[in-house]
């Protein structure tokens, strides 16, 4: 099917260009992906000096490919990112020394070029919303910081950016004289959030290309400085936006957050599958809200049936990173904008997050771990 798609694309010329989409380099054949379910993603490199109508380019491609036999879903992604540079020269994405043996051999990430200054980017993802993904991402980032690492946190949750609230950030990032955005600093980590770009109470409808462009800008055009780890808080779910993000950003690995019942159901598995599809190593599963600790008597109760996650993770062939109990203080601290890792660093909850951070760091920088 890919051949047919490429042939069709080779017959199209974007307005104002002299040659067809493939010859002009606006579509790189290797970057076009077709998965087993017939989902097709066509990334289009828009040259920086391109003045034509981008909507028309997108519509033209959609018109040509929609209705093709076997195409169930089509996503045409416009990437304005230094696309005029020849793609093959792009530097390698940061890789772990050892690749997982169960990962498919093909690297499907179209633009996953390394981001200068950032040693590794990790994604925190979940199969659905409300499982504590953002709470985990922020405490994991702070846990990594407590290990002495230089950490950035990018809140890419377009549907409900929560980092300004979780970190009590009421100001906006500054833009320097070179038009570079400086991330906000809070509790020793650098933070960027889609929330900084949105008005509160004014939901934005994101279309595929906008999501990718905004994410690329926040990853590459923000002045992160030197970072050891950038933690990417992904939007919940495993739809097109998430898949495209996973493809576009050079991810060193992914952490999946799940509640016990979510893991028993299949939402978390979808997350695992998505990252496997794009050849991103799964660092492991965090079981959130595992055990309920009564704030009055301190007694634990397993409302959702605790303990299954570890076994499930083993069965799924991924590491189990740890369990975070359901506890009032985690929610209260989150709501107050003072995550538990900074507000109660010696509590058992903070310890749990730090243990998870340690496992992630060991996976990211195994050579340093041996020292
Ligand atoms: P998601 O990012 O998956 O949508 P959030 O991190 O926003 O989820 O968490 C959803 C709600 O659950 C928030 O109110 C948060 O404070 C609360 N929460 C998350 N994890 C815990 C936990 N372990 N104990 C208590 N409350 C939690």
mmCIF file of C-alpha atoms and ligand atoms in Angstrom:
data_model
loop_
_atom_site.group_PDB
_atom_site.id
_atom_site.type_symbol
_atom_site.label_atom_id
_atom_site.label_comp_id
_atom_site.label_asym_id
_atom_site.label_seq_id
_atom_site.Cartn_x
_atom_site.Cartn_y
_atom_site.Cartn_z
ATOM 1 C CA UNK A 1 0.000 0.000 0.000
ATOM 2 C CA UNK A 2 2.881 2.372 0.787
ATOM 3 C CA UNK A 3 4.041 2.154 -2.812
ATOM 4 C CA UNK A 4 0.648 3.253 -4.085
ATOM 5 C CA UNK A 5 0.643 6.125 -1.616
ATOM 6 C CA UNK A 6 4.102 7.279 -2.670
ATOM 7 C CA UNK A 7 3.172 7.038 -6.339
ATOM 8 C CA UNK A 8 0.146 9.218 -5.737
ATOM 9 C CA UNK A 9 2.210 11.731 -3.795
ATOM 10 C CA UNK A 10 4.762 11.854 -6.599
ATOM 11 C CA UNK A 11 2.016 13.117 -8.883
ATOM 12 C CA UNK A 12 1.289 16.114 -6.650
ATOM 13 C CA UNK A 13 3.106 19.437 -6.691
ATOM 14 C CA UNK A 14 2.552 21.953 -3.897
ATOM 15 C CA UNK A 15 1.438 25.394 -5.078
ATOM 16 C CA UNK A 16 4.482 27.539 -5.821
ATOM 17 C CA UNK A 17 6.931 24.595 -5.970
ATOM 18 C CA UNK A 18 8.540 23.535 -9.196
ATOM 19 C CA UNK A 19 8.798 19.832 -8.503
ATOM 20 C CA UNK A 20 6.529 17.184 -7.004
ATOM 21 C CA UNK A 21 6.237 16.502 -3.283
ATOM 22 C CA UNK A 22 8.846 13.745 -3.261
ATOM 23 C CA UNK A 23 11.418 15.379 -5.547
ATOM 24 C CA UNK A 24 11.153 18.660 -3.653
ATOM 25 C CA UNK A 25 11.793 16.816 -0.379
ATOM 26 C CA UNK A 26 8.527 17.991 1.154
ATOM 27 C CA UNK A 27 7.631 14.355 1.667
ATOM 28 C CA UNK A 28 10.419 11.943 2.562
ATOM 29 C CA UNK A 29 9.353 8.390 1.606
ATOM 30 C CA UNK A 30 10.943 6.822 4.689
ATOM 31 C CA UNK A 31 8.960 9.130 6.918
ATOM 32 C CA UNK A 32 5.578 8.066 5.590
ATOM 33 C CA UNK A 33 4.195 5.381 7.874
ATOM 34 C CA UNK A 34 1.465 2.860 7.264
ATOM 35 C CA UNK A 35 0.524 0.585 10.119
ATOM 36 C CA UNK A 36 -1.185 -2.792 10.079
ATOM 37 C CA UNK A 37 -4.577 -1.233 10.757
ATOM 38 C CA UNK A 38 -4.341 0.973 7.680
ATOM 39 C CA UNK A 39 -3.512 4.134 9.563
ATOM 40 C CA UNK A 40 -1.371 6.391 7.406
ATOM 41 C CA UNK A 41 0.750 9.290 8.594
ATOM 42 C CA UNK A 42 2.267 11.628 6.031
ATOM 43 C CA UNK A 43 4.655 14.186 7.524
ATOM 44 C CA UNK A 44 5.177 17.158 5.230
ATOM 45 C CA UNK A 45 8.332 19.227 5.608
ATOM 46 C CA UNK A 46 7.438 22.797 4.897
ATOM 47 C CA UNK A 47 10.495 24.770 3.779
ATOM 48 C CA UNK A 48 11.056 27.789 5.994
ATOM 49 C CA UNK A 49 10.684 30.221 3.096
ATOM 50 C CA UNK A 50 7.537 28.572 1.759
ATOM 51 C CA UNK A 51 4.850 31.157 1.151
ATOM 52 C CA UNK A 52 2.151 28.957 -0.422
ATOM 53 C CA UNK A 53 -1.123 28.000 1.192
ATOM 54 C CA UNK A 54 -0.405 25.228 3.694
ATOM 55 C CA UNK A 55 -4.058 24.334 4.043
ATOM 56 C CA UNK A 56 -4.189 23.742 0.312
ATOM 57 C CA UNK A 57 -1.156 21.429 0.466
ATOM 58 C CA UNK A 58 -2.788 19.418 3.209
ATOM 59 C CA UNK A 59 -6.152 19.286 1.446
ATOM 60 C CA UNK A 60 -4.514 18.248 -1.803
ATOM 61 C CA UNK A 61 -2.781 15.295 -0.139
ATOM 62 C CA UNK A 62 -5.880 14.284 1.779
ATOM 63 C CA UNK A 63 -7.964 14.367 -1.352
ATOM 64 C CA UNK A 64 -5.510 12.163 -3.206
ATOM 65 C CA UNK A 65 -5.129 9.552 -0.467
ATOM 66 C CA UNK A 66 -8.528 9.443 1.175
ATOM 67 C CA UNK A 67 -10.650 6.625 -0.100
ATOM 68 C CA UNK A 68 -7.627 4.576 -1.152
ATOM 69 C CA UNK A 69 -8.384 0.973 -0.490
ATOM 70 C CA UNK A 70 -6.981 -0.096 2.846
ATOM 71 C CA UNK A 71 -6.563 3.421 4.261
ATOM 72 C CA UNK A 72 -8.650 3.565 7.425
ATOM 73 C CA UNK A 73 -7.256 6.779 8.847
ATOM 74 C CA UNK A 74 -5.105 9.498 7.392
ATOM 75 C CA UNK A 75 -3.083 12.120 9.201
ATOM 76 C CA UNK A 76 -1.214 14.735 7.196
ATOM 77 C CA UNK A 77 1.197 16.465 9.530
ATOM 78 C CA UNK A 78 2.761 19.766 8.562
ATOM 79 C CA UNK A 79 6.129 20.244 10.167
ATOM 80 C CA UNK A 80 7.733 23.611 9.709
ATOM 81 C CA UNK A 81 10.799 22.532 11.575
ATOM 82 C CA UNK A 82 14.092 23.367 9.725
ATOM 83 C CA UNK A 83 12.695 21.115 7.134
ATOM 84 C CA UNK A 84 14.737 22.489 4.293
ATOM 85 C CA UNK A 85 17.764 20.679 5.687
ATOM 86 C CA UNK A 86 18.279 17.313 4.073
ATOM 87 C CA UNK A 87 16.697 14.786 6.389
ATOM 88 C CA UNK A 88 19.298 12.006 6.102
ATOM 89 C CA UNK A 89 21.925 14.243 7.691
ATOM 90 C CA UNK A 90 19.864 14.576 10.856
ATOM 91 C CA UNK A 91 21.802 13.429 13.912
ATOM 92 C CA UNK A 92 20.864 10.183 15.572
ATOM 93 C CA UNK A 93 18.328 10.315 18.345
ATOM 94 C CA UNK A 94 19.827 9.659 21.772
ATOM 95 C CA UNK A 95 19.778 5.946 22.300
ATOM 96 C CA UNK A 96 20.236 3.744 25.216
ATOM 97 C CA UNK A 97 23.233 1.546 24.968
ATOM 98 C CA UNK A 98 21.144 -1.549 24.812
ATOM 99 C CA UNK A 99 18.040 -1.650 22.690
ATOM 100 C CA UNK A 100 15.252 -3.904 23.949
ATOM 101 C CA UNK A 101 15.300 -7.163 22.141
ATOM 102 C CA UNK A 102 11.545 -7.287 21.747
ATOM 103 C CA UNK A 103 11.336 -3.960 19.904
ATOM 104 C CA UNK A 104 10.644 -4.062 16.194
ATOM 105 C CA UNK A 105 13.768 -3.317 14.235
ATOM 106 C CA UNK A 106 12.399 -0.477 12.186
ATOM 107 C CA UNK A 107 12.740 3.077 13.420
ATOM 108 C CA UNK A 108 9.500 4.758 12.468
ATOM 109 C CA UNK A 109 10.220 8.119 13.989
ATOM 110 C CA UNK A 110 10.299 10.585 11.124
ATOM 111 C CA UNK A 111 11.943 13.619 12.680
ATOM 112 C CA UNK A 112 13.324 12.191 15.845
ATOM 113 C CA UNK A 113 16.552 14.120 15.640
ATOM 114 C CA UNK A 114 18.321 14.763 18.910
ATOM 115 C CA UNK A 115 17.622 18.054 20.631
ATOM 116 C CA UNK A 116 20.909 19.874 21.266
ATOM 117 C CA UNK A 117 21.654 20.293 24.966
ATOM 118 C CA UNK A 118 19.161 17.654 26.119
ATOM 119 C CA UNK A 119 20.695 14.297 26.963
ATOM 120 C CA UNK A 120 17.467 12.333 27.099
ATOM 121 C CA UNK A 121 13.736 12.831 26.742
ATOM 122 C CA UNK A 122 11.289 10.484 28.444
ATOM 123 C CA UNK A 123 7.518 10.333 28.057
ATOM 124 C CA UNK A 124 5.045 9.782 30.871
ATOM 125 C CA UNK A 125 1.894 8.379 29.343
ATOM 126 C CA UNK A 126 -1.368 6.685 30.238
ATOM 127 C CA UNK A 127 -4.037 4.774 28.400
ATOM 128 C CA UNK A 128 -6.732 7.153 29.642
ATOM 129 C CA UNK A 129 -7.234 10.295 31.696
ATOM 130 C CA UNK A 130 -7.575 10.618 35.448
ATOM 131 C CA UNK A 131 -5.146 7.871 36.457
ATOM 132 C CA UNK A 132 -2.596 10.280 37.954
ATOM 133 C CA UNK A 133 -0.281 10.677 34.976
ATOM 134 C CA UNK A 134 0.476 14.359 35.598
ATOM 135 C CA UNK A 135 0.895 13.832 39.324
ATOM 136 C CA UNK A 136 3.374 11.064 38.571
ATOM 137 C CA UNK A 137 5.176 13.112 35.912
ATOM 138 C CA UNK A 138 5.732 16.068 38.206
ATOM 139 C CA UNK A 139 6.873 13.980 41.162
ATOM 140 C CA UNK A 140 9.091 11.859 38.926
ATOM 141 C CA UNK A 141 10.682 15.020 37.512
ATOM 142 C CA UNK A 142 11.304 16.312 41.035
ATOM 143 C CA UNK A 143 12.587 12.893 42.081
ATOM 144 C CA UNK A 144 15.093 12.961 39.219
ATOM 145 C CA UNK A 145 16.072 16.462 40.324
ATOM 146 C CA UNK A 146 16.674 15.180 43.863
ATOM 147 C CA UNK A 147 19.245 12.798 42.374
ATOM 148 C CA UNK A 148 21.211 15.814 41.209
ATOM 149 C CA UNK A 149 20.113 15.686 37.595
ATOM 150 C CA UNK A 150 19.261 18.789 35.566
ATOM 151 C CA UNK A 151 15.610 18.332 34.757
ATOM 152 C CA UNK A 152 13.029 19.928 32.482
ATOM 153 C CA UNK A 153 9.312 19.183 32.450
ATOM 154 C CA UNK A 154 7.277 19.722 29.329
ATOM 155 C CA UNK A 155 3.544 19.590 29.846
ATOM 156 C CA UNK A 156 2.283 18.468 26.467
ATOM 157 C CA UNK A 157 -1.170 17.614 27.716
ATOM 158 C CA UNK A 158 -3.123 19.657 25.204
ATOM 159 C CA UNK A 159 -6.467 18.592 26.580
ATOM 160 C CA UNK A 160 -5.826 19.602 30.145
ATOM 161 C CA UNK A 161 -2.444 21.163 30.829
ATOM 162 C CA UNK A 162 -2.042 20.948 34.579
ATOM 163 C CA UNK A 163 1.556 21.862 35.348
ATOM 164 C CA UNK A 164 0.897 25.560 36.072
ATOM 165 C CA UNK A 165 -1.537 24.414 38.789
ATOM 166 C CA UNK A 166 0.461 21.436 40.042
ATOM 167 C CA UNK A 167 3.563 23.596 40.416
ATOM 168 C CA UNK A 168 1.793 26.772 41.480
ATOM 169 C CA UNK A 169 3.146 28.771 38.548
ATOM 170 C CA UNK A 170 1.131 31.934 38.071
ATOM 171 C CA UNK A 171 3.517 33.790 35.792
ATOM 172 C CA UNK A 172 4.399 33.293 32.153
ATOM 173 C CA UNK A 173 7.703 32.379 30.540
ATOM 174 C CA UNK A 174 9.888 35.227 29.298
ATOM 175 C CA UNK A 175 10.917 35.758 25.727
ATOM 176 C CA UNK A 176 14.477 36.921 25.242
ATOM 177 C CA UNK A 177 15.820 39.381 22.673
ATOM 178 C CA UNK A 178 16.358 36.552 20.174
ATOM 179 C CA UNK A 179 12.725 35.491 20.425
ATOM 180 C CA UNK A 180 13.657 32.398 22.416
ATOM 181 C CA UNK A 181 11.278 31.366 25.138
ATOM 182 C CA UNK A 182 12.859 30.801 28.527
ATOM 183 C CA UNK A 183 11.133 28.060 30.490
ATOM 184 C CA UNK A 184 9.776 28.907 33.893
ATOM 185 C CA UNK A 185 11.814 27.633 36.842
ATOM 186 C CA UNK A 186 10.120 26.210 39.883
ATOM 187 C CA UNK A 187 11.432 23.879 42.627
ATOM 188 C CA UNK A 188 14.704 23.545 40.726
ATOM 189 C CA UNK A 189 13.259 22.273 37.463
ATOM 190 C CA UNK A 190 12.561 24.066 34.178
ATOM 191 C CA UNK A 191 8.945 23.946 33.077
ATOM 192 C CA UNK A 192 7.034 24.623 29.877
ATOM 193 C CA UNK A 193 3.355 23.990 29.499
ATOM 194 C CA UNK A 194 0.782 24.193 26.776
ATOM 195 C CA UNK A 195 -1.147 25.960 29.529
ATOM 196 C CA UNK A 196 1.150 28.973 29.163
ATOM 197 C CA UNK A 197 -0.112 29.336 25.623
ATOM 198 C CA UNK A 198 -3.787 29.046 26.451
ATOM 199 C CA UNK A 199 -6.189 31.255 28.295
ATOM 200 C CA UNK A 200 -7.741 29.573 31.277
ATOM 201 C CA UNK A 201 -11.419 28.698 30.759
ATOM 202 C CA UNK A 202 -10.957 29.044 27.046
ATOM 203 C CA UNK A 203 -10.568 25.570 25.646
ATOM 204 C CA UNK A 204 -8.625 25.345 22.445
ATOM 205 C CA UNK A 205 -9.522 22.943 19.717
ATOM 206 C CA UNK A 206 -6.309 21.434 18.466
ATOM 207 C CA UNK A 207 -5.983 19.972 15.063
ATOM 208 C CA UNK A 208 -3.299 17.403 14.334
ATOM 209 C CA UNK A 209 -0.776 19.713 12.656
ATOM 210 C CA UNK A 210 -1.144 22.404 15.321
ATOM 211 C CA UNK A 211 -0.415 19.934 18.070
ATOM 212 C CA UNK A 212 2.746 18.774 16.407
ATOM 213 C CA UNK A 213 3.955 22.253 15.568
ATOM 214 C CA UNK A 214 3.352 23.461 19.121
ATOM 215 C CA UNK A 215 5.116 20.429 20.550
ATOM 216 C CA UNK A 216 8.077 20.787 18.214
ATOM 217 C CA UNK A 217 8.400 24.438 19.158
ATOM 218 C CA UNK A 218 8.254 23.680 22.835
ATOM 219 C CA UNK A 219 10.841 20.934 22.495
ATOM 220 C CA UNK A 220 13.274 22.567 20.132
ATOM 221 C CA UNK A 221 12.722 26.304 20.216
ATOM 222 C CA UNK A 222 12.568 26.761 23.940
ATOM 223 C CA UNK A 223 15.829 27.723 25.546
ATOM 224 C CA UNK A 224 16.119 24.670 27.797
ATOM 225 C CA UNK A 225 19.874 25.106 28.238
ATOM 226 C CA UNK A 226 21.707 21.957 29.272
ATOM 227 C CA UNK A 227 19.417 19.243 30.602
ATOM 228 C CA UNK A 228 20.048 15.665 31.637
ATOM 229 C CA UNK A 229 16.407 14.716 31.328
ATOM 230 C CA UNK A 230 13.341 16.313 29.815
ATOM 231 C CA UNK A 231 10.166 14.704 31.152
ATOM 232 C CA UNK A 232 7.319 14.918 28.676
ATOM 233 C CA UNK A 233 3.856 14.746 30.225
ATOM 234 C CA UNK A 234 1.879 13.332 27.315
ATOM 235 C CA UNK A 235 -1.833 13.859 26.703
ATOM 236 C CA UNK A 236 -3.800 10.889 28.093
ATOM 237 C CA UNK A 237 -4.737 8.163 25.687
ATOM 238 C CA UNK A 238 -3.251 6.548 22.648
ATOM 239 C CA UNK A 239 -4.793 8.428 19.737
ATOM 240 C CA UNK A 240 -3.229 10.098 16.748
ATOM 241 C CA UNK A 241 -1.926 13.101 18.666
ATOM 242 C CA UNK A 242 -0.064 10.834 21.081
ATOM 243 C CA UNK A 243 1.269 8.590 18.346
ATOM 244 C CA UNK A 244 2.541 11.543 16.367
ATOM 245 C CA UNK A 245 4.221 12.995 19.454
ATOM 246 C CA UNK A 246 5.884 9.672 20.145
ATOM 247 C CA UNK A 247 7.171 9.647 16.592
ATOM 248 C CA UNK A 248 8.267 13.246 16.363
ATOM 249 C CA UNK A 249 10.194 13.546 19.596
ATOM 250 C CA UNK A 250 13.399 11.547 20.094
ATOM 251 C CA UNK A 251 12.257 9.548 23.097
ATOM 252 C CA UNK A 252 14.757 7.537 25.094
ATOM 253 C CA UNK A 253 11.937 5.712 26.831
ATOM 254 C CA UNK A 254 8.413 5.792 28.184
ATOM 255 C CA UNK A 255 6.852 5.343 31.611
ATOM 256 C CA UNK A 256 3.245 4.163 31.660
ATOM 257 C CA UNK A 257 1.026 5.199 34.554
ATOM 258 C CA UNK A 258 -1.902 3.029 35.340
ATOM 259 C CA UNK A 259 -4.376 2.309 38.106
ATOM 260 C CA UNK A 260 -4.796 -1.329 39.112
ATOM 261 C CA UNK A 261 -8.155 -1.636 37.386
ATOM 262 C CA UNK A 262 -6.919 0.181 34.300
ATOM 263 C CA UNK A 263 -4.132 -2.323 33.939
ATOM 264 C CA UNK A 264 -6.547 -5.167 34.388
ATOM 265 C CA UNK A 265 -8.591 -3.612 31.633
ATOM 266 C CA UNK A 266 -6.747 -2.893 28.485
ATOM 267 C CA UNK A 267 -6.102 0.846 28.498
ATOM 268 C CA UNK A 268 -2.549 0.606 29.762
ATOM 269 C CA UNK A 269 -1.773 -2.127 27.277
ATOM 270 C CA UNK A 270 -2.744 0.198 24.453
ATOM 271 C CA UNK A 271 -0.107 2.595 25.730
ATOM 272 C CA UNK A 272 2.499 -0.144 25.723
ATOM 273 C CA UNK A 273 1.543 -1.117 22.216
ATOM 274 C CA UNK A 274 1.773 2.417 20.943
ATOM 275 C CA UNK A 275 5.335 2.895 22.131
ATOM 276 C CA UNK A 276 6.385 -0.505 20.873
ATOM 277 C CA UNK A 277 5.004 0.414 17.485
ATOM 278 C CA UNK A 278 7.286 3.420 17.254
ATOM 279 C CA UNK A 279 10.241 1.560 18.716
ATOM 280 C CA UNK A 280 10.434 3.470 22.000
ATOM 281 C CA UNK A 281 11.648 1.344 24.930
ATOM 282 C CA UNK A 282 9.170 0.972 27.787
ATOM 283 C CA UNK A 283 10.970 1.760 31.021
ATOM 284 C CA UNK A 284 8.097 0.318 32.972
ATOM 285 C CA UNK A 285 4.723 0.679 34.601
ATOM 286 C CA UNK A 286 3.879 2.762 37.650
ATOM 287 C CA UNK A 287 0.828 1.544 39.486
ATOM 288 C CA UNK A 288 -0.930 4.591 40.874
ATOM 289 C CA UNK A 289 -3.646 4.651 43.542
ATOM 290 C CA UNK A 290 -2.676 1.103 44.372
ATOM 291 C CA UNK A 291 -3.590 0.938 48.038
ATOM 292 C CA UNK A 292 -5.854 3.307 49.934
ATOM 293 C CA UNK A 293 -4.285 4.592 53.126
ATOM 294 C CA UNK A 294 -6.931 5.840 55.525
ATOM 295 C CA UNK A 295 -6.065 9.375 56.626
ATOM 296 C CA UNK A 296 -7.652 8.742 60.035
ATOM 297 C CA UNK A 297 -6.362 5.377 61.115
ATOM 298 C CA UNK A 298 -3.462 4.955 58.655
ATOM 299 C CA UNK A 299 -4.679 1.488 57.725
ATOM 300 C CA UNK A 300 -4.236 0.364 54.142
ATOM 301 C CA UNK A 301 -7.104 -1.106 52.151
ATOM 302 C CA UNK A 302 -6.928 -2.405 48.633
ATOM 303 C CA UNK A 303 -9.986 -0.837 47.086
ATOM 304 C CA UNK A 304 -8.974 -1.636 43.566
ATOM 305 C CA UNK A 305 -7.322 -4.945 44.290
ATOM 306 C CA UNK A 306 -3.655 -4.154 44.728
ATOM 307 C CA UNK A 307 -0.743 -6.347 43.721
ATOM 308 C CA UNK A 308 -1.935 -7.438 40.329
ATOM 309 C CA UNK A 309 0.038 -4.762 38.531
ATOM 310 C CA UNK A 310 3.400 -6.287 39.219
ATOM 311 C CA UNK A 311 2.257 -9.656 37.950
ATOM 312 C CA UNK A 312 0.577 -8.040 34.971
ATOM 313 C CA UNK A 313 3.722 -6.100 34.118
ATOM 314 C CA UNK A 314 5.716 -9.325 34.297
ATOM 315 C CA UNK A 315 3.250 -11.047 32.042
ATOM 316 C CA UNK A 316 3.436 -8.174 29.578
ATOM 317 C CA UNK A 317 7.208 -8.349 29.608
ATOM 318 C CA UNK A 318 7.821 -4.851 30.978
ATOM 319 C CA UNK A 319 9.479 -3.742 34.207
ATOM 320 C CA UNK A 320 7.390 -2.762 37.212
ATOM 321 C CA UNK A 321 8.662 0.574 38.498
ATOM 322 C CA UNK A 322 6.663 0.841 41.696
ATOM 323 C CA UNK A 323 3.310 1.406 43.375
ATOM 324 C CA UNK A 324 2.014 4.741 44.679
ATOM 325 C CA UNK A 325 -0.763 4.490 47.266
ATOM 326 C CA UNK A 326 -3.946 6.503 47.037
ATOM 327 C CA UNK A 327 -3.475 9.064 49.747
ATOM 328 C CA UNK A 328 -5.125 12.324 50.640
ATOM 329 C CA UNK A 329 -1.860 14.185 51.084
ATOM 330 C CA UNK A 330 -0.793 13.380 47.502
ATOM 331 C CA UNK A 331 -3.977 14.992 46.237
ATOM 332 C CA UNK A 332 -3.896 17.887 48.680
ATOM 333 C CA UNK A 333 -0.271 18.687 47.916
ATOM 334 C CA UNK A 334 -1.005 18.510 44.193
ATOM 335 C CA UNK A 335 -3.918 20.873 44.514
ATOM 336 C CA UNK A 336 -1.833 23.269 46.568
ATOM 337 C CA UNK A 337 0.851 23.369 43.877
ATOM 338 C CA UNK A 338 3.439 21.825 46.177
ATOM 339 C CA UNK A 339 4.091 18.262 44.983
ATOM 340 C CA UNK A 340 4.762 15.759 47.709
ATOM 341 C CA UNK A 341 8.403 15.206 46.679
ATOM 342 C CA UNK A 342 9.210 18.827 47.583
ATOM 343 C CA UNK A 343 6.671 19.456 50.321
ATOM 344 C CA UNK A 344 7.108 16.224 52.281
ATOM 345 C CA UNK A 345 10.431 14.921 50.989
ATOM 346 C CA UNK A 346 10.834 12.418 53.804
ATOM 347 C CA UNK A 347 7.365 10.939 53.585
ATOM 348 C CA UNK A 348 6.945 7.418 52.330
ATOM 349 C CA UNK A 349 5.150 8.791 49.255
ATOM 350 C CA UNK A 350 8.087 10.973 48.298
ATOM 351 C CA UNK A 351 10.358 7.981 48.868
ATOM 352 C CA UNK A 352 8.294 5.892 46.462
ATOM 353 C CA UNK A 353 8.590 8.528 43.748
ATOM 354 C CA UNK A 354 12.322 8.830 44.354
ATOM 355 C CA UNK A 355 12.749 5.068 44.047
ATOM 356 C CA UNK A 356 10.962 5.202 40.712
ATOM 357 C CA UNK A 357 13.176 8.123 39.655
ATOM 358 C CA UNK A 358 16.240 6.106 40.574
ATOM 359 C CA UNK A 359 15.127 3.197 38.405
ATOM 360 C CA UNK A 360 14.460 5.539 35.491
ATOM 361 C CA UNK A 361 17.838 7.258 35.908
ATOM 362 C CA UNK A 362 19.602 3.892 36.033
ATOM 363 C CA UNK A 363 17.922 2.971 32.777
ATOM 364 C CA UNK A 364 18.795 6.301 31.168
ATOM 365 C CA UNK A 365 22.389 6.540 32.244
ATOM 366 C CA UNK A 366 23.559 3.014 32.971
ATOM 367 C CA UNK A 367 27.219 3.921 32.594
ATOM 368 C CA UNK A 368 26.964 6.478 35.431
ATOM 369 C CA UNK A 369 25.130 4.033 37.603
ATOM 370 C CA UNK A 370 28.127 1.739 37.573
ATOM 371 C CA UNK A 371 30.456 4.410 38.993
HETATM 372 P P1 LIG B 1 -4.122 12.510 34.864
HETATM 373 O O1 LIG B 1 -2.930 13.346 34.525
HETATM 374 O O2 LIG B 1 -3.921 11.052 34.599
HETATM 375 O O3 LIG B 1 -5.410 13.006 34.265
HETATM 376 P P2 LIG B 1 -3.887 13.646 37.493
HETATM 377 O O4 LIG B 1 -2.442 13.513 37.787
HETATM 378 O O5 LIG B 1 -4.387 15.005 37.105
HETATM 379 O O6 LIG B 1 -4.346 12.580 36.435
HETATM 380 O O7 LIG B 1 -4.672 13.102 38.765
HETATM 381 C C1 LIG B 1 -6.080 13.082 38.823
HETATM 382 C C2 LIG B 1 -6.519 13.410 40.266
HETATM 383 O O8 LIG B 1 -6.109 12.355 41.127
HETATM 384 C C3 LIG B 1 -5.889 14.675 40.818
HETATM 385 O O9 LIG B 1 -6.831 15.348 41.620
HETATM 386 C C4 LIG B 1 -4.735 14.166 41.676
HETATM 387 O O10 LIG B 1 -4.437 15.048 42.742
HETATM 388 C C5 LIG B 1 -5.285 12.861 42.178
HETATM 389 N N1 LIG B 1 -4.236 11.847 42.424
HETATM 390 C C6 LIG B 1 -3.331 11.368 41.548
HETATM 391 N N2 LIG B 1 -2.574 10.404 42.125
HETATM 392 C C7 LIG B 1 -3.005 10.283 43.409
HETATM 393 C C8 LIG B 1 -2.647 9.473 44.524
HETATM 394 N N3 LIG B 1 -1.681 8.547 44.423
HETATM 395 N N4 LIG B 1 -3.309 9.664 45.696
HETATM 396 C C9 LIG B 1 -4.304 10.582 45.797
HETATM 397 N N5 LIG B 1 -4.708 11.355 44.785
HETATM 398 C C10 LIG B 1 -4.085 11.225 43.601
#
